Amino acid sequence: IINELKDSVLIGELTYEYNYELALLGYLNSKNQDYQLKHLLAAYKINPLNANLRALIVGTYERSIQNYNDSKSIIDESQIFIQSFDFFEDNDYYISIKLNCILDLAYKSYFYAELSKGDSYLKEFEVLLKKKEKLSPTANFVEKAYSQGASEYYKKGNYAKAKQLLKTGLIYAPNSFGLQQRLKQFN
């Protein structure tokens, strides 16, 4: 039908609807990610501001990372969506996932006594959260990262840094029982 049409607006609308519907069906039928991305990209090129399309893109991303339990893999998988869809890097859902991944990487770095690497991840977390103040990180991730960092600095004899990490963690997770209890031990 498109080959017979001369109206470019109508051609664009039909192409968008065709690709959007195939991407949606692919999502609903759990088709592979390459299939879905191909149609999402085609629809996005025509109508990048469509809210339903953006929601489908975020849903496809969510499904693509659901089986990962490694923060590095989740961040790597995210790059596909960041490079493909210009709105994605500023999407609140993605940023929430990224914040938790950064906290997890900080925790693991501290766990392996890589203090400067852990500090670097916490700095990255704090800078990103400052840009998106309305977002709240997951309290469990905050507690794990800041507690582990405080524990490692405490073991090294740097009590001031340990105490400061606990206080900073409580800024982001004020109701964290674990952080509160550790901080009480300093008094």
XYZ file of C-alpha atoms in Angstrom, residues 79-161:
83
model
C 24.180 1.390 26.686
C 22.169 -0.160 23.859
C 19.135 1.889 24.886
C 21.117 5.070 25.594
C 22.706 4.945 22.142
C 19.434 4.143 20.396
C 16.968 6.497 22.098
C 18.016 10.038 22.974
C 15.451 10.446 25.789
C 16.588 7.332 27.608
C 19.651 8.633 29.443
C 17.477 11.205 31.208
C 14.617 8.784 31.970
C 13.827 8.533 35.687
C 13.358 4.759 35.638
C 16.750 4.232 33.999
C 18.438 6.675 36.381
C 16.922 4.868 39.380
C 18.354 1.595 38.095
C 21.717 3.262 37.459
C 21.821 4.737 40.967
C 21.286 1.292 42.500
C 23.911 -0.241 40.221
C 26.465 2.403 41.198
C 25.746 1.790 44.882
C 26.150 -1.946 44.340
C 29.481 -1.384 42.584
C 30.593 0.848 45.483
C 29.649 -1.885 47.959
C 31.608 -4.507 46.022
C 34.630 -2.229 45.714
C 34.643 -1.584 49.455
C 34.096 -5.286 50.130
C 37.319 -6.034 48.249
C 39.061 -3.187 50.121
C 39.330 -1.039 46.993
C 38.665 2.155 48.937
C 39.435 4.717 46.257
C 37.282 2.848 43.749
C 34.419 2.670 46.257
C 34.805 6.383 47.005
C 34.709 7.113 43.292
C 31.453 5.209 42.873
C 29.875 7.014 45.830
C 30.948 10.353 44.361
C 29.377 9.354 41.016
C 26.194 8.350 42.857
C 26.002 11.641 44.742
C 26.627 13.757 41.627
C 23.967 11.882 39.652
C 21.449 12.121 42.479
C 22.100 15.858 42.804
C 21.023 16.232 39.153
C 17.847 14.251 39.829
C 16.923 15.351 43.348
C 13.333 14.149 43.066
C 14.489 10.534 42.797
C 15.027 8.411 45.884
C 17.600 5.649 45.825
C 16.682 2.258 47.259
C 17.493 2.349 50.977
C 18.953 -1.184 51.033
C 21.516 -0.293 48.372
C 22.419 2.915 50.229
C 22.826 1.050 53.514
C 25.001 -1.686 52.006
C 27.345 0.694 50.195
C 27.810 3.279 52.930
C 28.009 0.673 55.726
C 30.622 -1.346 53.895
C 32.630 1.789 53.150
C 32.441 2.856 56.797
C 33.466 -0.629 57.917
C 36.532 -0.667 55.683
C 37.655 2.800 56.782
C 37.076 1.810 60.395
C 39.309 -1.256 59.948
C 42.025 1.027 58.557
C 41.753 3.283 61.607
C 40.211 6.211 59.765
C 37.327 6.721 62.192
C 36.462 10.218 60.979
C 35.957 8.984 57.406
